[in-house]
Amino acid sequence: MTREGFPDGFTFGAATASYQIEGAVGEGGRGPSIWDTFTHTPGAVADGATGDVACDHYHRFQTDLDLLAELGVDAYRFSIAWPRIQPAGVGRANQAGLDFYSRLVDGLLALGIRPFVTLYHWDLPQALEDKGGWLDRDTAFRFADYADLVARELGDRVADWATLNEPWCIAMLGYASGVHAPGRRGPEGGLRASHHLNLAHGLAVPALRASSAGRVGVVVNYHQFYPATDSPDDEAAVGRVDAIGNWIYTEPMLAGRYDPLTREVTRDVATWDFVADGDLARIQAPLDFLGLNYYAPAYLAASVGALEAPNPWPGAVGARWVAPRPPLTTMGWSVEPAGLTDLLVKVHARYGDLDLVVTENGSAFPDVVGADGTVHDPARVAYLRDHLEAVSAAIGRGVPVTGYYAWSLMDNFEWAFGFSQRFGLYRVDYATQVRTPKDSALWYQRFLSGI
Ligand code: IFM
């Protein structure tokens, strides 16, 4: 397993997201986001954790750049906190916010590392949520304004843009099941928010292209579902859940339509009156790549009746999730690299020759710090190696995969799980903010240096 086995120009990187690492939530003119509100709501997040400080990256980004240089990555995927750019989600840009990201981008370029910017990795300005958030169609237009402000400032230096990270999580966990910010619940809301996110994406693409020659794409977390058995009923259950968990985003974005099955499965929970004339044409803005985040597959079996409410699968009837097969990560997710190959092959078969990028892939395990400060994480090393092999296998089957980003550069705030889940290549001691390379970081470094 060497990097030489990958095509020329293949990009290897590492990824993070603003709210998960930055901290400094009240500095540089940043306004409050929905995650500030949610984490300060008693009972919403494990251990009452918040991103107030997180990895203190806002103050330590210079030394965090050294970690990337030490690893030897080609590119770094990070996200921009919308409320640093527009504290209330509308109006003129806050220059201090733009300057922070401008310094980060310049720092990357000085090290020869390409910046990959995600515009929205979940930190919606609270002021927009107060007007309805992603349930409000107007938020899509505000997002395009924000994209324009960022592209004008950074457009000359950013290599890759993603409009959204994981619209399924934003819409379904935020507005249907309510386990993520803003914590709203209801199946119709999940679908309405999904459509507004699709629209936001479609409006942001031309805004980015107007000021940047960088590549433009989107990042989705396709669920790689398998039927629990080869019975036609289990396969039909997969088809229904695929329609609401997967194709609801990329079908309008890449094919300019909602899959008829998506509408059929959800007909009892939504009228789809939120789709206006002309929306689908706007959503289908041409893209340069599709980003996929993959962690683990899921197995579905046919069942009788609906899922218990609230849940993140609006309209899902007649399907149940089968317990994942060990070994499991501390997230309770299985470790199945073949799922990544299968997913890449399936998406390529559906959407043709669009470049695919694995924009996140990683694992949380119970790391133990040795007396000498080292972290031996053989399970994470194996996960990383085996998933890179899975990417290579997909390329061998003719899939145009052009990049891989390890999640995550460092341990960080894992949303509703607080700080209990460690995905980092670098360990973060949250009391001292010391970063220590785990064996997985050292393995990736050797892999990237071609040794
Ligand atoms: O930490 C998250 C990230 O923010 C989005 N994708 C999945 C990761 C692990 O759960």
CSV table of C-alpha atoms and ligand atoms in Angstrom, one decimal:
chain,number,residue,atom,x,y,z
A,1,MET,CA,0.0,0.0,0.0
A,2,THR,CA,1.9,3.1,-1.2
A,3,ARG,CA,0.8,6.4,-2.6
A,4,GLU,CA,2.5,5.5,-5.8
A,5,GLY,CA,-0.3,3.1,-6.4
A,6,PHE,CA,-2.7,6.0,-6.8
A,7,PRO,CA,-3.1,8.0,-10.0
A,8,ASP,CA,-0.9,11.0,-10.6
A,9,GLY,CA,-2.4,14.2,-9.2
A,10,PHE,CA,-4.5,12.2,-6.6
A,11,THR,CA,-5.0,14.5,-3.6
A,12,PHE,CA,-4.4,13.3,-0.1
A,13,GLY,CA,-5.6,15.6,2.7
A,14,ALA,CA,-7.0,15.9,6.2
A,15,ALA,CA,-10.3,17.6,7.2
A,16,THR,CA,-11.8,19.6,10.1
A,17,ALA,CA,-14.8,21.9,10.6
A,18,SER,CA,-15.1,25.3,12.2
A,19,TYR,CA,-17.4,24.8,15.2
A,20,GLN,CA,-15.6,21.5,16.0
A,21,ILE,CA,-12.2,23.1,16.4
A,22,GLU,CA,-12.1,26.9,16.5
A,23,GLY,CA,-13.5,28.0,19.9
A,24,ALA,CA,-13.3,31.8,20.4
A,25,VAL,CA,-17.0,31.9,19.8
A,26,GLY,CA,-17.3,35.5,21.1
A,27,GLU,CA,-14.2,36.9,19.3
A,28,GLY,CA,-13.4,38.7,16.1
A,29,GLY,CA,-16.9,40.0,15.8
A,30,ARG,CA,-18.4,36.5,15.4
A,31,GLY,CA,-22.2,36.3,16.0
A,32,PRO,CA,-23.9,33.4,17.8
A,33,SER,CA,-24.7,30.3,15.8
A,34,ILE,CA,-27.3,27.6,16.3
A,35,TRP,CA,-24.7,25.3,17.8
A,36,ASP,CA,-23.9,27.9,20.5
A,37,THR,CA,-27.5,28.0,21.4
A,38,PHE,CA,-27.9,24.2,21.2
A,39,THR,CA,-24.8,23.3,23.3
A,40,HIS,CA,-25.9,25.7,26.0
A,41,THR,CA,-29.3,24.0,26.2
A,42,PRO,CA,-29.3,21.7,29.2
A,43,GLY,CA,-29.3,18.0,28.1
A,44,ALA,CA,-28.8,18.6,24.4
A,45,VAL,CA,-25.1,17.4,24.3
A,46,ALA,CA,-23.3,14.7,26.2
A,47,ASP,CA,-21.6,15.9,29.4
A,48,GLY,CA,-22.9,19.5,28.7
A,49,ALA,CA,-19.9,20.0,26.3
A,50,THR,CA,-19.8,23.1,24.2
A,51,GLY,CA,-17.6,24.4,21.4
A,52,ASP,CA,-16.8,27.6,23.3
A,53,VAL,CA,-13.1,26.6,23.4
A,54,ALA,CA,-12.9,23.3,21.5
A,55,CYS,CA,-9.4,22.9,20.2
A,56,ASP,CA,-8.8,26.7,20.5
A,57,HIS,CA,-7.8,26.6,16.8
A,58,TYR,CA,-8.7,30.2,16.3
A,59,HIS,CA,-5.7,31.2,18.5
A,60,ARG,CA,-3.5,28.3,17.5
A,61,PHE,CA,-4.0,28.0,13.7
A,62,GLN,CA,-0.4,28.8,13.0
A,63,THR,CA,0.9,25.8,15.0
A,64,ASP,CA,-1.9,23.7,13.6
A,65,LEU,CA,-0.6,24.5,10.1
A,66,ASP,CA,2.7,23.0,11.3
A,67,LEU,CA,0.8,19.7,11.9
A,68,LEU,CA,-0.4,19.7,8.3
A,69,ALA,CA,3.1,20.3,7.1
A,70,GLU,CA,4.5,17.6,9.3
A,71,LEU,CA,1.9,15.1,7.9
A,72,GLY,CA,2.8,16.1,4.4
A,73,VAL,CA,-0.8,16.4,3.1
A,74,ASP,CA,-1.5,18.0,-0.4
A,75,ALA,CA,-4.6,19.8,0.8
A,76,TYR,CA,-6.5,20.8,3.9
A,77,ARG,CA,-10.3,20.8,4.0
A,78,PHE,CA,-11.7,23.2,6.6
A,79,SER,CA,-15.0,25.1,7.0
A,80,ILE,CA,-15.9,28.7,7.4
A,81,ALA,CA,-18.1,29.8,10.2
A,82,TRP,CA,-20.9,31.8,8.6
A,83,PRO,CA,-21.4,33.9,11.8
A,84,ARG,CA,-17.8,35.1,11.6
A,85,ILE,CA,-18.5,36.5,8.2
A,86,GLN,CA,-22.0,37.8,8.8
A,87,PRO,CA,-22.7,37.8,12.5
A,88,ALA,CA,-26.4,38.1,12.0
A,89,GLY,CA,-26.5,36.2,8.7
A,90,VAL,CA,-27.2,39.2,6.5
A,91,GLY,CA,-25.5,42.4,5.3
A,92,ARG,CA,-22.0,43.5,4.9
A,93,ALA,CA,-19.1,41.2,5.7
A,94,ASN,CA,-17.3,41.4,9.1
A,95,GLN,CA,-13.7,42.1,7.9
A,96,ALA,CA,-12.1,40.5,11.0
A,97,GLY,CA,-13.8,37.2,10.1
A,98,LEU,CA,-12.7,37.4,6.5
A,99,ASP,CA,-9.1,38.3,7.7
A,100,PHE,CA,-9.0,35.2,9.9
A,101,TYR,CA,-9.7,32.8,7.0
A,102,SER,CA,-7.5,34.9,4.7
A,103,ARG,CA,-4.5,34.3,7.0
A,104,LEU,CA,-5.3,30.6,7.2
A,105,VAL,CA,-5.4,30.3,3.4
A,106,ASP,CA,-2.2,32.3,3.0
A,107,GLY,CA,-0.6,30.1,5.7
A,108,LEU,CA,-1.6,27.0,3.8
A,109,LEU,CA,-0.3,28.3,0.5
A,110,ALA,CA,3.0,29.3,2.0
A,111,LEU,CA,3.4,25.6,3.0
A,112,GLY,CA,2.4,24.4,-0.5
A,113,ILE,CA,-0.9,23.0,0.9
A,114,ARG,CA,-4.1,23.6,-1.2
A,115,PRO,CA,-7.1,25.1,0.6
A,116,PHE,CA,-10.4,23.2,0.3
A,117,VAL,CA,-13.1,25.4,1.8
A,118,THR,CA,-16.5,24.1,2.9
A,119,LEU,CA,-18.9,27.0,3.2
A,120,TYR,CA,-21.4,25.4,5.6
A,121,HIS,CA,-20.5,22.8,8.1
A,122,TRP,CA,-23.6,23.4,10.3
A,123,ASP,CA,-23.0,26.7,12.1
A,124,LEU,CA,-26.0,28.7,10.9
A,125,PRO,CA,-26.2,32.3,12.3
A,126,GLN,CA,-28.7,32.1,15.2
A,127,ALA,CA,-30.4,35.3,13.8
A,128,LEU,CA,-31.4,33.4,10.7
A,129,GLU,CA,-32.7,30.5,12.7
A,130,ASP,CA,-34.8,33.0,14.6
A,131,LYS,CA,-36.5,33.7,11.3
A,132,GLY,CA,-37.1,30.0,10.5
A,133,GLY,CA,-33.6,28.8,9.7
A,134,TRP,CA,-33.6,26.1,6.9
A,135,LEU,CA,-37.4,25.9,7.1
A,136,ASP,CA,-37.5,29.4,5.6
A,137,ARG,CA,-36.9,29.6,1.9
A,138,ASP,CA,-35.2,33.0,2.3
A,139,THR,CA,-32.2,31.3,4.1
A,140,ALA,CA,-31.2,29.8,0.7
A,141,PHE,CA,-30.9,33.3,-0.8
A,142,ARG,CA,-29.0,34.6,2.3
A,143,PHE,CA,-26.6,31.6,1.8
A,144,ALA,CA,-25.9,32.7,-1.7
A,145,ASP,CA,-25.0,36.2,-0.4
A,146,TYR,CA,-22.7,34.7,2.1
A,147,ALA,CA,-21.0,32.6,-0.6
A,148,ASP,CA,-20.5,35.7,-2.7
A,149,LEU,CA,-18.8,37.6,0.2
A,150,VAL,CA,-16.4,34.7,0.9
A,151,ALA,CA,-15.6,34.1,-2.8
A,152,ARG,CA,-14.8,37.8,-3.3
A,153,GLU,CA,-12.3,37.6,-0.5
A,154,LEU,CA,-10.8,34.1,-1.0
A,155,GLY,CA,-11.7,33.3,-4.5
A,156,ASP,CA,-8.3,34.0,-5.9
A,157,ARG,CA,-6.6,31.4,-3.6
A,158,VAL,CA,-9.0,28.6,-2.9
A,159,ALA,CA,-8.5,25.4,-4.9
A,160,ASP,CA,-11.7,23.6,-4.0
A,161,TRP,CA,-15.1,24.7,-2.7
A,162,ALA,CA,-17.9,22.7,-1.2
A,163,THR,CA,-21.2,24.5,-0.7
A,164,LEU,CA,-22.6,22.3,2.0
A,165,ASN,CA,-21.4,19.5,4.3
A,166,GLU,CA,-23.8,16.6,4.7
A,167,PRO,CA,-27.2,18.1,3.9
A,168,TRP,CA,-28.9,15.0,5.4
A,169,CYS,CA,-27.4,15.7,8.8
A,170,ILE,CA,-28.3,19.4,8.6
A,171,ALA,CA,-31.9,18.7,7.6
A,172,MET,CA,-32.8,15.4,9.1
A,173,LEU,CA,-30.9,15.5,12.4
A,174,GLY,CA,-31.5,19.3,12.8
A,175,TYR,CA,-35.1,19.6,11.8
A,176,ALA,CA,-36.7,16.1,11.8
A,177,SER,CA,-35.2,14.1,14.7
A,178,GLY,CA,-33.8,17.1,16.5
A,179,VAL,CA,-30.7,15.5,17.9
A,180,HIS,CA,-28.6,18.3,16.3
A,181,ALA,CA,-29.0,22.0,16.3
A,182,PRO,CA,-31.4,23.7,16.1
A,183,GLY,CA,-33.2,20.7,17.7
A,184,ARG,CA,-36.5,21.0,15.8
A,185,ARG,CA,-38.6,17.9,15.3
A,186,GLY,CA,-41.1,16.8,12.6
A,187,PRO,CA,-40.9,14.8,9.3
A,188,GLU,CA,-42.2,17.6,7.1
A,189,GLY,CA,-39.5,19.9,8.4
A,190,GLY,CA,-36.8,17.5,7.5
A,191,LEU,CA,-38.0,17.5,3.9
A,192,ARG,CA,-38.6,21.2,3.7
A,193,ALA,CA,-35.2,21.9,5.1
A,194,SER,CA,-33.7,19.5,2.6
A,195,HIS,CA,-35.2,21.3,-0.4
A,196,HIS,CA,-34.1,24.7,0.9
A,197,LEU,CA,-30.6,23.3,1.4
A,198,ASN,CA,-30.6,22.0,-2.2
A,199,LEU,CA,-31.7,25.4,-3.4
A,200,ALA,CA,-29.1,27.1,-1.3
A,201,HIS,CA,-26.5,24.9,-2.9
A,202,GLY,CA,-27.7,25.7,-6.4
A,203,LEU,CA,-27.7,29.4,-5.8
A,204,ALA,CA,-24.3,29.4,-4.2
A,205,VAL,CA,-22.5,27.6,-7.1
A,206,PRO,CA,-22.8,30.6,-9.5
A,207,ALA,CA,-21.9,33.0,-6.7
A,208,LEU,CA,-18.7,31.1,-6.1
A,209,ARG,CA,-17.9,30.8,-9.8
A,210,ALA,CA,-18.4,34.6,-10.3
A,211,SER,CA,-15.3,35.3,-8.2
A,212,SER,CA,-13.3,32.1,-8.2
A,213,ALA,CA,-11.7,29.7,-10.7
A,214,GLY,CA,-11.5,27.0,-8.0
A,215,ARG,CA,-13.4,23.7,-8.4
A,216,VAL,CA,-16.9,23.7,-7.0
A,217,GLY,CA,-18.7,20.8,-5.5
A,218,VAL,CA,-20.8,19.6,-2.6
A,219,VAL,CA,-20.2,17.1,0.2
A,220,VAL,CA,-22.9,14.5,1.0
A,221,ASN,CA,-22.9,11.6,3.5
A,222,TYR,CA,-24.5,8.9,1.4
A,223,HIS,CA,-25.6,6.0,3.6
A,224,GLN,CA,-24.3,2.8,2.2
A,225,PHE,CA,-27.2,0.5,2.8
A,226,TYR,CA,-27.3,-3.2,2.2
A,227,PRO,CA,-30.3,-5.5,2.5
A,228,ALA,CA,-30.0,-7.7,5.6
A,229,THR,CA,-30.8,-10.7,3.4
A,230,ASP,CA,-31.3,-11.2,-0.4
A,231,SER,CA,-35.1,-11.2,0.0
A,232,PRO,CA,-36.9,-8.8,-2.3
A,233,ASP,CA,-38.6,-7.3,0.7
A,234,ASP,CA,-35.3,-6.3,2.3
A,235,GLU,CA,-34.2,-4.9,-1.0
A,236,ALA,CA,-37.3,-2.9,-1.3
A,237,ALA,CA,-36.7,-1.5,2.2
A,238,VAL,CA,-33.3,-0.4,1.1
A,239,GLY,CA,-34.8,1.3,-2.0
A,240,ARG,CA,-37.3,3.3,0.1
A,241,VAL,CA,-34.7,4.5,2.6
A,242,ASP,CA,-32.2,5.3,-0.1
A,243,ALA,CA,-34.8,7.5,-1.7
A,244,ILE,CA,-35.1,9.7,1.4
A,245,GLY,CA,-31.6,9.4,2.9
A,246,ASN,CA,-29.5,9.6,-0.3
A,247,TRP,CA,-31.0,10.5,-3.6
A,248,ILE,CA,-33.0,13.4,-2.1
A,249,TYR,CA,-29.9,15.5,-2.4
A,250,THR,CA,-27.9,14.4,-5.4
A,251,GLU,CA,-30.8,13.6,-7.7
A,252,PRO,CA,-31.9,17.3,-7.8
A,253,MET,CA,-28.3,18.5,-7.8
A,254,LEU,CA,-27.0,16.2,-10.5
A,255,ALA,CA,-30.1,15.1,-12.4
A,256,GLY,CA,-32.5,18.1,-11.9
A,257,ARG,CA,-35.3,16.2,-10.4
A,258,TYR,CA,-36.5,14.5,-7.3
A,259,ASP,CA,-36.6,10.7,-7.7
A,260,PRO,CA,-40.3,9.6,-8.0
A,261,LEU,CA,-39.7,7.2,-5.2
A,262,THR,CA,-38.6,10.0,-2.9
A,263,ARG,CA,-42.0,11.7,-3.4
A,264,GLU,CA,-43.9,8.5,-3.2
A,265,VAL,CA,-42.4,7.4,0.1
A,266,THR,CA,-43.0,10.8,1.7
A,267,ARG,CA,-46.4,11.5,0.3
A,268,ASP,CA,-48.1,11.1,3.7
A,269,VAL,CA,-45.8,13.6,5.5
A,270,ALA,CA,-45.3,16.3,2.9
A,271,THR,CA,-47.2,17.9,0.0
A,272,TRP,CA,-43.9,19.2,-1.4
A,273,ASP,CA,-45.4,22.6,-1.8
A,274,PHE,CA,-42.0,24.0,-1.0
A,275,VAL,CA,-40.7,23.3,-4.5
A,276,ALA,CA,-41.3,26.4,-6.5
A,277,ASP,CA,-41.2,26.7,-10.3
A,278,GLY,CA,-37.6,27.0,-11.5
A,279,ASP,CA,-36.1,25.6,-8.4
A,280,LEU,CA,-34.9,22.3,-9.9
A,281,ALA,CA,-33.1,24.1,-12.7
A,282,ARG,CA,-31.3,26.3,-10.2
A,283,ILE,CA,-30.4,23.4,-8.0
A,284,GLN,CA,-28.8,21.5,-11.0
A,285,ALA,CA,-25.9,23.9,-11.3
A,286,PRO,CA,-23.0,22.1,-13.0
A,287,LEU,CA,-20.4,20.8,-10.6
A,288,ASP,CA,-16.7,19.9,-10.9
A,289,PHE,CA,-16.7,17.1,-8.3
A,290,LEU,CA,-18.9,15.3,-5.8
A,291,GLY,CA,-17.6,14.9,-2.2
A,292,LEU,CA,-18.6,11.8,-0.3
A,293,ASN,CA,-18.1,11.2,3.4
A,294,TYR,CA,-18.0,7.5,4.4
A,295,TYR,CA,-17.6,5.9,7.8
A,296,ALA,CA,-19.7,2.6,7.9
A,297,PRO,CA,-22.5,0.9,6.1
A,298,ALA,CA,-25.9,0.0,7.5
A,299,TYR,CA,-28.1,-3.1,7.0
A,300,LEU,CA,-31.8,-2.8,6.5
A,301,ALA,CA,-34.6,-5.4,6.8
A,302,ALA,CA,-38.2,-5.2,5.8
A,303,SER,CA,-40.6,-4.7,8.8
A,304,VAL,CA,-44.1,-3.8,9.6
A,305,GLY,CA,-45.1,-0.3,10.4
A,306,ALA,CA,-43.4,3.1,10.9
A,307,LEU,CA,-40.3,4.0,12.9
A,308,GLU,CA,-40.7,5.5,16.3
A,309,ALA,CA,-41.0,9.3,16.2
A,310,PRO,CA,-39.0,11.5,16.1
A,311,ASN,CA,-36.6,10.0,13.6
A,312,PRO,CA,-34.5,11.3,10.7
A,313,TRP,CA,-36.2,9.2,8.0
A,314,PRO,CA,-39.4,11.1,7.1
A,315,GLY,CA,-41.9,8.7,5.6
A,316,ALA,CA,-39.8,5.6,6.1
A,317,VAL,CA,-42.2,2.8,6.6
A,318,GLY,CA,-41.5,-0.9,6.5
A,319,ALA,CA,-37.8,-0.8,7.2
A,320,ARG,CA,-35.7,-1.5,10.3
A,321,TRP,CA,-32.0,-1.2,11.0
A,322,VAL,CA,-30.2,-4.4,11.8
A,323,ALA,CA,-27.6,-4.2,14.6
A,324,PRO,CA,-24.1,-3.5,13.1
A,325,ARG,CA,-21.6,-6.2,13.0
A,326,PRO,CA,-18.5,-6.0,15.3
A,327,PRO,CA,-15.8,-4.8,15.5
A,328,LEU,CA,-17.4,-1.5,16.3
A,329,THR,CA,-15.9,2.0,16.8
A,330,THR,CA,-16.8,3.9,19.9
A,331,MET,CA,-19.5,5.6,17.8
A,332,GLY,CA,-21.1,2.1,17.5
A,333,TRP,CA,-20.2,2.0,13.8
A,334,SER,CA,-18.9,-1.1,12.1
A,335,VAL,CA,-15.6,-1.2,10.2
A,336,GLU,CA,-16.3,-2.3,6.6
A,337,PRO,CA,-13.9,-0.8,4.0
A,338,ALA,CA,-15.6,-2.8,1.2
A,339,GLY,CA,-18.7,-0.5,1.8
A,340,LEU,CA,-16.6,2.4,0.6
A,341,THR,CA,-15.6,0.6,-2.7
A,342,ASP,CA,-19.2,-0.4,-3.2
A,343,LEU,CA,-20.5,3.1,-2.6
A,344,LEU,CA,-18.0,4.7,-5.0
A,345,VAL,CA,-18.9,2.1,-7.7
A,346,LYS,CA,-22.6,2.7,-7.2
A,347,VAL,CA,-22.5,6.5,-7.3
A,348,HIS,CA,-20.2,6.4,-10.4
A,349,ALA,CA,-22.7,4.1,-12.1
A,350,ARG,CA,-25.5,6.4,-11.3
A,351,TYR,CA,-23.9,9.8,-12.1
A,352,GLY,CA,-21.3,8.9,-14.7
A,353,ASP,CA,-17.9,10.6,-15.1
A,354,LEU,CA,-18.1,13.2,-12.4
A,355,ASP,CA,-14.9,13.3,-10.3
A,356,LEU,CA,-15.6,11.8,-6.8
A,357,VAL,CA,-13.6,12.8,-3.8
A,358,VAL,CA,-13.7,11.0,-0.4
A,359,THR,CA,-14.0,14.2,1.6
A,360,GLU,CA,-14.2,12.5,5.0
A,361,ASN,CA,-13.3,9.0,6.3
A,362,GLY,CA,-12.1,8.1,9.8
A,363,SER,CA,-12.7,6.3,13.1
A,364,ALA,CA,-13.2,7.0,16.8
A,365,PHE,CA,-11.5,4.5,19.2
A,366,PRO,CA,-10.7,4.7,22.9
A,367,ASP,CA,-7.1,6.0,22.7
A,368,VAL,CA,-4.8,5.4,25.5
A,369,VAL,CA,-1.9,7.7,26.2
A,370,GLY,CA,1.3,5.9,27.2
A,371,ALA,CA,3.5,7.0,30.1
A,372,ASP,CA,5.8,8.5,27.4
A,373,GLY,CA,3.0,10.5,25.9
A,374,THR,CA,2.6,8.3,22.8
A,375,VAL,CA,-0.7,7.0,21.5
A,376,HIS,CA,-0.7,3.6,19.9
A,377,ASP,CA,-3.9,3.3,17.9
A,378,PRO,CA,-3.5,0.2,15.8
A,379,ALA,CA,-7.2,0.0,15.1
A,380,ARG,CA,-7.2,3.5,13.5
A,381,VAL,CA,-4.0,2.7,11.5
A,382,ALA,CA,-5.7,-0.4,10.1
A,383,TYR,CA,-8.9,1.5,9.4
A,384,LEU,CA,-7.0,4.2,7.5
A,385,ARG,CA,-4.9,1.7,5.5
A,386,ASP,CA,-7.9,-0.5,4.7
A,387,HIS,CA,-10.0,2.4,3.5
A,388,LEU,CA,-7.3,3.7,1.3
A,389,GLU,CA,-7.1,0.3,-0.2
A,390,ALA,CA,-10.8,0.4,-0.7
A,391,VAL,CA,-10.4,3.7,-2.6
A,392,SER,CA,-7.7,2.1,-4.7
A,393,ALA,CA,-10.0,-0.8,-5.4
A,394,ALA,CA,-12.7,1.5,-6.7
A,395,ILE,CA,-10.2,3.3,-8.9
A,396,GLY,CA,-9.1,-0.1,-10.2
A,397,ARG,CA,-12.8,-0.6,-11.2
A,398,GLY,CA,-12.8,2.5,-13.3
A,399,VAL,CA,-14.2,5.0,-10.8
A,400,PRO,CA,-12.7,8.5,-11.1
A,401,VAL,CA,-11.8,9.1,-7.5
A,402,THR,CA,-9.5,12.1,-7.3
A,403,GLY,CA,-8.9,12.7,-3.6
A,404,TYR,CA,-9.1,11.4,0.0
A,405,TYR,CA,-9.3,13.4,3.2
A,406,ALA,CA,-8.8,11.8,6.6
A,407,TRP,CA,-11.3,12.8,9.3
A,408,SER,CA,-9.9,14.3,11.3
A,409,LEU,CA,-6.7,16.2,11.6
A,410,MET,CA,-7.1,16.3,15.3
A,411,ASP,CA,-9.6,15.2,18.0
A,412,ASN,CA,-12.4,17.6,18.3
A,413,PHE,CA,-16.0,18.4,19.4
A,414,GLU,CA,-18.1,15.6,18.0
A,415,TRP,CA,-21.5,17.3,18.0
A,416,ALA,CA,-24.1,15.6,20.3
A,417,PHE,CA,-21.4,13.3,21.6
A,418,GLY,CA,-19.3,16.3,22.9
A,419,PHE,CA,-15.7,15.4,23.4
A,420,SER,CA,-16.3,11.7,24.1
A,421,GLN,CA,-15.3,10.6,20.5
A,422,ARG,CA,-11.8,10.9,19.3
A,423,PHE,CA,-11.4,10.8,15.5
A,424,GLY,CA,-8.1,12.7,15.3
A,425,LEU,CA,-4.8,11.7,13.8
A,426,TYR,CA,-3.4,14.0,16.4
A,427,ARG,CA,-4.5,13.6,20.0
A,428,VAL,CA,-5.7,16.8,21.7
A,429,ASP,CA,-5.3,17.2,25.4
A,430,TYR,CA,-8.3,19.5,26.0
A,431,ALA,CA,-6.9,20.7,29.4
A,432,THR,CA,-3.5,21.9,28.0
A,433,GLN,CA,-4.4,22.0,24.2
A,434,VAL,CA,-1.2,20.0,23.5
A,435,ARG,CA,-1.4,18.1,20.2
A,436,THR,CA,0.4,14.7,20.0
A,437,PRO,CA,0.7,12.6,16.8
A,438,LYS,CA,-0.9,9.2,17.2
A,439,ASP,CA,0.6,6.2,15.5
A,440,SER,CA,-2.1,6.8,12.8
A,441,ALA,CA,-0.6,10.3,12.1
A,442,LEU,CA,2.9,8.8,11.8
A,443,TRP,CA,1.6,6.0,9.5
A,444,TYR,CA,-0.2,8.6,7.2
A,445,GLN,CA,3.0,10.7,7.2
A,446,ARG,CA,5.1,7.7,6.1
A,447,PHE,CA,2.5,6.8,3.5
A,448,LEU,CA,2.5,10.3,2.1
A,449,SER,CA,6.2,10.5,2.0
A,450,GLY,CA,6.3,7.4,-0.1
A,451,ILE,CA,8.3,5.3,2.4
B,1,IFM,O1,-17.5,14.9,13.0
B,1,IFM,C1,-18.3,14.6,11.9
B,1,IFM,C2,-18.3,15.6,10.9
B,1,IFM,O2,-18.5,16.9,11.4
B,1,IFM,C3,-19.2,15.3,9.8
B,1,IFM,N1,-19.1,14.0,9.3
B,1,IFM,C4,-19.0,12.9,10.3
B,1,IFM,C5,-18.0,13.2,11.3
B,1,IFM,C6,-17.9,12.1,12.3
B,1,IFM,O3,-19.2,11.9,12.9
